[in-house]
Short mmCIF file of C-alpha atoms and ligand atoms in Angstrom, two decimals:
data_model
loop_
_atom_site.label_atom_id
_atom_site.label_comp_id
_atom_site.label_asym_id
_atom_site.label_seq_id
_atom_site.Cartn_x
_atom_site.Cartn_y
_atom_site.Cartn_z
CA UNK A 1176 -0.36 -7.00 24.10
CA UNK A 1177 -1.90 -10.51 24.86
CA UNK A 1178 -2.73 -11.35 21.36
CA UNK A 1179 0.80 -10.60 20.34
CA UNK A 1180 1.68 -13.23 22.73
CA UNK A 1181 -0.43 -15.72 20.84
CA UNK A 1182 0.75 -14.60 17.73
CA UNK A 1183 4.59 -15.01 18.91
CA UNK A 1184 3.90 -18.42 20.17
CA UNK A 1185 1.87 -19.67 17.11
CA UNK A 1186 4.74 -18.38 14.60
CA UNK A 1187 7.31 -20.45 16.37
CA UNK A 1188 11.42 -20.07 15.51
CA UNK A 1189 11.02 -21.11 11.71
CA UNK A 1190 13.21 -18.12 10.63
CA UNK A 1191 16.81 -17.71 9.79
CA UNK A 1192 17.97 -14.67 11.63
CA UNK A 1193 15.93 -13.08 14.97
CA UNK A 1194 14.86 -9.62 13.01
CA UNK A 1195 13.49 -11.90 9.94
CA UNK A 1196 11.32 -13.32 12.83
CA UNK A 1197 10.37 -10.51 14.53
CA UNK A 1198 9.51 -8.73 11.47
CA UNK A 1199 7.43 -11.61 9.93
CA UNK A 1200 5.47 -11.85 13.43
CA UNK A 1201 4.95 -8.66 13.98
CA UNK A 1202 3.43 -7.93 9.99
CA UNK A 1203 1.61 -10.48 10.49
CA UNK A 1204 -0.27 -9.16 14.06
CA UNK A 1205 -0.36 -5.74 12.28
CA UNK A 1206 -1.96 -6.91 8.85
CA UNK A 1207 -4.57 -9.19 10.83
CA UNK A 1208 -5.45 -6.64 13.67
CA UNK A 1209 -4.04 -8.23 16.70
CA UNK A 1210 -2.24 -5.06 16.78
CA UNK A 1211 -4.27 -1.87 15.96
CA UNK A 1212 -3.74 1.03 14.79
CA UNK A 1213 -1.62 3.51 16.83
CA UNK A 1214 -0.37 1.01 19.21
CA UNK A 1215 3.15 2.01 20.32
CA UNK A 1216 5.51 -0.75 19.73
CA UNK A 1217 8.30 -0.15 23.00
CA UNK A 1218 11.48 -1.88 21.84
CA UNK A 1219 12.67 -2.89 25.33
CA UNK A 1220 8.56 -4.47 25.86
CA UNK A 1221 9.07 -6.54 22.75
CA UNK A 1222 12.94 -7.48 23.38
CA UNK A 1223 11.28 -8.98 26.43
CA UNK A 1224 8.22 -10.53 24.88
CA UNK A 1225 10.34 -11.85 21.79
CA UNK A 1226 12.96 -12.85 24.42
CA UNK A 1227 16.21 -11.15 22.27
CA UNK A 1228 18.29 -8.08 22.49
CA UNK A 1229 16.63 -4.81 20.94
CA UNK A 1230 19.19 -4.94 17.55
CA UNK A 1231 16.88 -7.22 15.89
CA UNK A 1232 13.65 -5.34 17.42
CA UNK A 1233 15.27 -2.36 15.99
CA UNK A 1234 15.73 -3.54 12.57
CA UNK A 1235 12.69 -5.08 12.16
CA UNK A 1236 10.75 -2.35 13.10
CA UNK A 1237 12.62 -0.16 10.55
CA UNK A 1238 12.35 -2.91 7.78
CA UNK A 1239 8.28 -2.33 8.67
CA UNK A 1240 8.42 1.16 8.13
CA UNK A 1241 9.75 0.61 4.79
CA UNK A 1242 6.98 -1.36 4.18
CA UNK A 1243 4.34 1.26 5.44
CA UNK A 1244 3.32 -0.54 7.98
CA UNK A 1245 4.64 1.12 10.98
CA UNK A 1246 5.38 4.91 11.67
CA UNK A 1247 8.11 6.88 13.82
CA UNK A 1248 6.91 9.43 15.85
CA UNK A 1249 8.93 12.05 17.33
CA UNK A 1250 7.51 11.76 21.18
CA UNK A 1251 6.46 8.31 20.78
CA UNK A 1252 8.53 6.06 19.45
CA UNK A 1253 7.72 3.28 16.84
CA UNK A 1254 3.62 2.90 16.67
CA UNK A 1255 1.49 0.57 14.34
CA UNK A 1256 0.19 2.59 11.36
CA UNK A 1257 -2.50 4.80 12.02
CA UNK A 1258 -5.42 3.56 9.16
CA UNK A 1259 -8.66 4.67 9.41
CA UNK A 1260 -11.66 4.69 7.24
CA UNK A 1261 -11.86 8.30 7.41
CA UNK A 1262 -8.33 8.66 6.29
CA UNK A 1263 -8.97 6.57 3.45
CA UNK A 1264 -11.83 7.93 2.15
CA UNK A 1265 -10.22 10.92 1.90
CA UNK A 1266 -7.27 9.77 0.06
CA UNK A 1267 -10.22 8.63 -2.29
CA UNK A 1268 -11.97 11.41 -2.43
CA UNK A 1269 -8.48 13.41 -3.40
CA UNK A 1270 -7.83 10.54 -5.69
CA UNK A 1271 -10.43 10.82 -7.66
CA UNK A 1272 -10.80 14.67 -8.19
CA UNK A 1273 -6.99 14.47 -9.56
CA UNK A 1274 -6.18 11.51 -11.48
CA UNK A 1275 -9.17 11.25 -14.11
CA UNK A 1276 -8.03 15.16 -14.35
CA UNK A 1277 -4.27 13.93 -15.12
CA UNK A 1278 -5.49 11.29 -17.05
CA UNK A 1279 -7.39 13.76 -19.30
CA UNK A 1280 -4.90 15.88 -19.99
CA UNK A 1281 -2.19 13.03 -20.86
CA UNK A 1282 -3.59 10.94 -23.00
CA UNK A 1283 -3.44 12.84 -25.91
CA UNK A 1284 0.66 13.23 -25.60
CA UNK A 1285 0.69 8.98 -24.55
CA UNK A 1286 2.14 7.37 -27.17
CA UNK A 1287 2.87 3.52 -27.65
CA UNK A 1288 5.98 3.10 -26.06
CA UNK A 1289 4.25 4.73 -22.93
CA UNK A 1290 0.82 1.47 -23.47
CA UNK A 1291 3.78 -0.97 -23.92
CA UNK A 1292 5.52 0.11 -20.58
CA UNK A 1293 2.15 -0.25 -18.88
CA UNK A 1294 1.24 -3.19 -20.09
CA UNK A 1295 4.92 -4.42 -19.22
CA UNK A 1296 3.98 -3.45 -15.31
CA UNK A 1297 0.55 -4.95 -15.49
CA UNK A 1298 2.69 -8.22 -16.77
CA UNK A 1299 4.83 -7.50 -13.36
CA UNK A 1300 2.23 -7.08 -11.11
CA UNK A 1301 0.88 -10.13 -12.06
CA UNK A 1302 3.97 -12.33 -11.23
CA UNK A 1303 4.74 -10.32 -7.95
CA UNK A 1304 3.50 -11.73 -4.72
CA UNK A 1305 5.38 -8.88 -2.13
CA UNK A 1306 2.64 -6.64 -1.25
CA UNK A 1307 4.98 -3.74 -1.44
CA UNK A 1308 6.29 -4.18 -4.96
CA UNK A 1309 2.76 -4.68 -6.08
CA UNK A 1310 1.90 -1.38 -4.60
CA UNK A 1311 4.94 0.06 -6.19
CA UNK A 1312 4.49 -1.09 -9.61
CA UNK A 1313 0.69 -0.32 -9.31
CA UNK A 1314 2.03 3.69 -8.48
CA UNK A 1315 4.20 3.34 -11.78
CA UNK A 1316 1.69 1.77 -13.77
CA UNK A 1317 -1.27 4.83 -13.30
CA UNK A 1318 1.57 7.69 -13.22
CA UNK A 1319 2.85 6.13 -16.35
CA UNK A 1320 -0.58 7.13 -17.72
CA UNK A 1321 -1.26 10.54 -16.30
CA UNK A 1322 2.82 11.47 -17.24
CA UNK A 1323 1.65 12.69 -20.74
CA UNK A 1324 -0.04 15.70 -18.37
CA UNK A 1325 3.09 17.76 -18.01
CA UNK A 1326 2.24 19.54 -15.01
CA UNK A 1327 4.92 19.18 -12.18
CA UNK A 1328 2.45 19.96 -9.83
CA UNK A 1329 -0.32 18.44 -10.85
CA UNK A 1330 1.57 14.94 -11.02
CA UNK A 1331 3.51 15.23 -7.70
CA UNK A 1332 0.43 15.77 -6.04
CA UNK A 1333 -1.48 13.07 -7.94
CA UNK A 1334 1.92 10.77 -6.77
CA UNK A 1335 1.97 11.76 -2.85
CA UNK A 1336 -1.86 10.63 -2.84
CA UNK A 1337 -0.99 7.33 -4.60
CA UNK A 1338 1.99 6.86 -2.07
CA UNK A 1339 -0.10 7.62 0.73
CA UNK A 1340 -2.72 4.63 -0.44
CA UNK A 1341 -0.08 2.68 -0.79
CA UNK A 1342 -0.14 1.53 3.16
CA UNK A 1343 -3.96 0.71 2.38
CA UNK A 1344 -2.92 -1.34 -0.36
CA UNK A 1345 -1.48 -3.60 1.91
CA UNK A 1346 -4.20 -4.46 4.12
CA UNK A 1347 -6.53 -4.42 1.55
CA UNK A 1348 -4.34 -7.13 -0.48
CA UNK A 1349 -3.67 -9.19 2.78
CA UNK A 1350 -7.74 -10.05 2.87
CA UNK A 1351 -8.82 -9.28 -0.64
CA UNK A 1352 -5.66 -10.24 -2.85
CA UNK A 1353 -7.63 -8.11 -5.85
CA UNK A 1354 -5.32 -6.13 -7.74
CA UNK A 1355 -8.09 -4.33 -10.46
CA UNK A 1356 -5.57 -5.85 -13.08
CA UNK A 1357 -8.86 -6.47 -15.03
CA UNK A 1358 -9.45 -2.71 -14.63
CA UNK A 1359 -5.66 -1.96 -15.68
CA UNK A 1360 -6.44 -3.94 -18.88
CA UNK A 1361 -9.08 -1.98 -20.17
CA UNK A 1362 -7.92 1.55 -18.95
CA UNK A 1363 -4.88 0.43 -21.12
CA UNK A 1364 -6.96 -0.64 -24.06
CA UNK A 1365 -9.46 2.52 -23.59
CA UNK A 1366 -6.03 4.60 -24.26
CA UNK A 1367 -5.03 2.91 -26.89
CA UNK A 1368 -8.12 3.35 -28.64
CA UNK A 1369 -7.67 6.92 -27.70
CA UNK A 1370 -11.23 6.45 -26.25
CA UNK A 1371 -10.73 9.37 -23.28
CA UNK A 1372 -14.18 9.17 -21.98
CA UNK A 1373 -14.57 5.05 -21.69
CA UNK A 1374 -10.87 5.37 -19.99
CA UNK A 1375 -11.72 7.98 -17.45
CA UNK A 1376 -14.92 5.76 -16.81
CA UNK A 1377 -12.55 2.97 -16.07
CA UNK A 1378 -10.26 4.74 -13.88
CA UNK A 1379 -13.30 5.82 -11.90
CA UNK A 1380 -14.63 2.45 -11.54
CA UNK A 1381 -10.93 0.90 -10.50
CA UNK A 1382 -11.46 3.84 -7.94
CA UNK A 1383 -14.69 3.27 -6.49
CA UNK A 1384 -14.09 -0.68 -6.38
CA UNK A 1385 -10.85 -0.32 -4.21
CA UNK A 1386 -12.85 2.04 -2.05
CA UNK A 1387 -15.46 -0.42 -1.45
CA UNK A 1388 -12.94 -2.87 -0.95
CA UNK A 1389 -11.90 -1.10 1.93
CA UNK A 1390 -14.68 -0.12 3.55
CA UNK A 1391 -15.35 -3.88 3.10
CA UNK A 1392 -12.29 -4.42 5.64
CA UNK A 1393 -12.79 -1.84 8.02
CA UNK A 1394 -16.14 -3.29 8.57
CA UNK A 1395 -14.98 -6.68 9.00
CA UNK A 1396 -12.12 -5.35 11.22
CA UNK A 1397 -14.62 -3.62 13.45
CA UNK A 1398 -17.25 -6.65 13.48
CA UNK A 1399 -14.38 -9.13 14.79
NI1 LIG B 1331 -4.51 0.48 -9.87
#
């Protein structure tokens, strides 16, 4: 873990409590790839590298699995997220056989109180800056359009894909910072003009460009 070295000493002690630290130092090796995917993250190693007791280790590392970007595993211990290309093209591929599907079949039952509450979290997302609320109000704002659907299944499913591309959000935001709020707008407006086909056109293009977007990274990620 040399690079998380660097990244310990470049962050220096500008934090008010030890796990606000750790947490902030340890996002930040994770978002920019000093630590890959899958490493395990010991808490005794890092109460030694961080030079603290393992409370604050402990804490922080929870506080980053409520933010997606670290995993507990049952043998293993705390590891950095496992992302992979792969992974996320099949959470595309997934994505985009259901929710043009669910988007289909609820736009019909939408009404306007359901265009005003999306427009009210496209108005959110815009003044939020915390990767994790984006993503958050992002998986409200397209389940607010495919609600109309009525299928239990059909939406849950649609949902646990849109949670699981929620921990690609992140890293996609921490080197893109492109929302597709200009692609929210007009699936909005497509619905409201009841227009099914130019909003299912939308959705797919919102699709495709965050796919790209990805792709973009993990080429990046592998070239440096
Ligand atoms: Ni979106």
């Amino acid at each position: 873990m040399a690079s998380l070295d660097q990244v310990i000493q470049a962050g220096g002690r500008r934090f008010r409590t030890a796990t606000e630290f750790v947490e902030a130092t340890l996002k930040q090796a994770i978002l920019s790839g000093a630590l890959l995917p899958g490493t395990p993250l010991r808490q005794e190693e890092l109460a030694t590298r961080f030079e603290m007791s393992r409370m604050p280790i402990r804490e922080a590392l929870r506080q980053l699995e409520a933010q997606g970007l670290v995993d507990f595993e049952p043998h293993r211990g705390a590891i950095v997220v496992e992302i992979t290309l792969a992974d996320s093209d099949d959470n595309f591929a997934i994505r985009s056989a259901l929710e043009p599907q669910a988007l289909r079949l609820s736009l019909p039952h939408l009404g306007p109180d359901d265009f005003a509450l999306a427009e009210d979290l496209i108005a959110e997302i815009d003044s939020e800056n915390d990767p994790a609320r984006m993503g958050e109000l992002n998986r409200r704002f397209h389940m607010t359009l495919y609600a109309g659907a009525g299928l239990p299944r059909l939406l849950a499913l649609t949902e646990q894909h849109l949670v699981a591309a929620d921990r690609y959000l992140r890293f996609h935001l921490a080197t893109d910072g492109d929302m597709g709020q200009a692609e929210h707008r007009a699936l909005v407006a497509a619905c409201r003009a009841r227009d099914e086909n130019e909003a299912v056109a939308v959705l797919n293009r919102h699709l495709a460009r965050a796919r790209a977007g990805l792709s973009a990274f993990f080429a990046a990620r592998a070239a440096s």
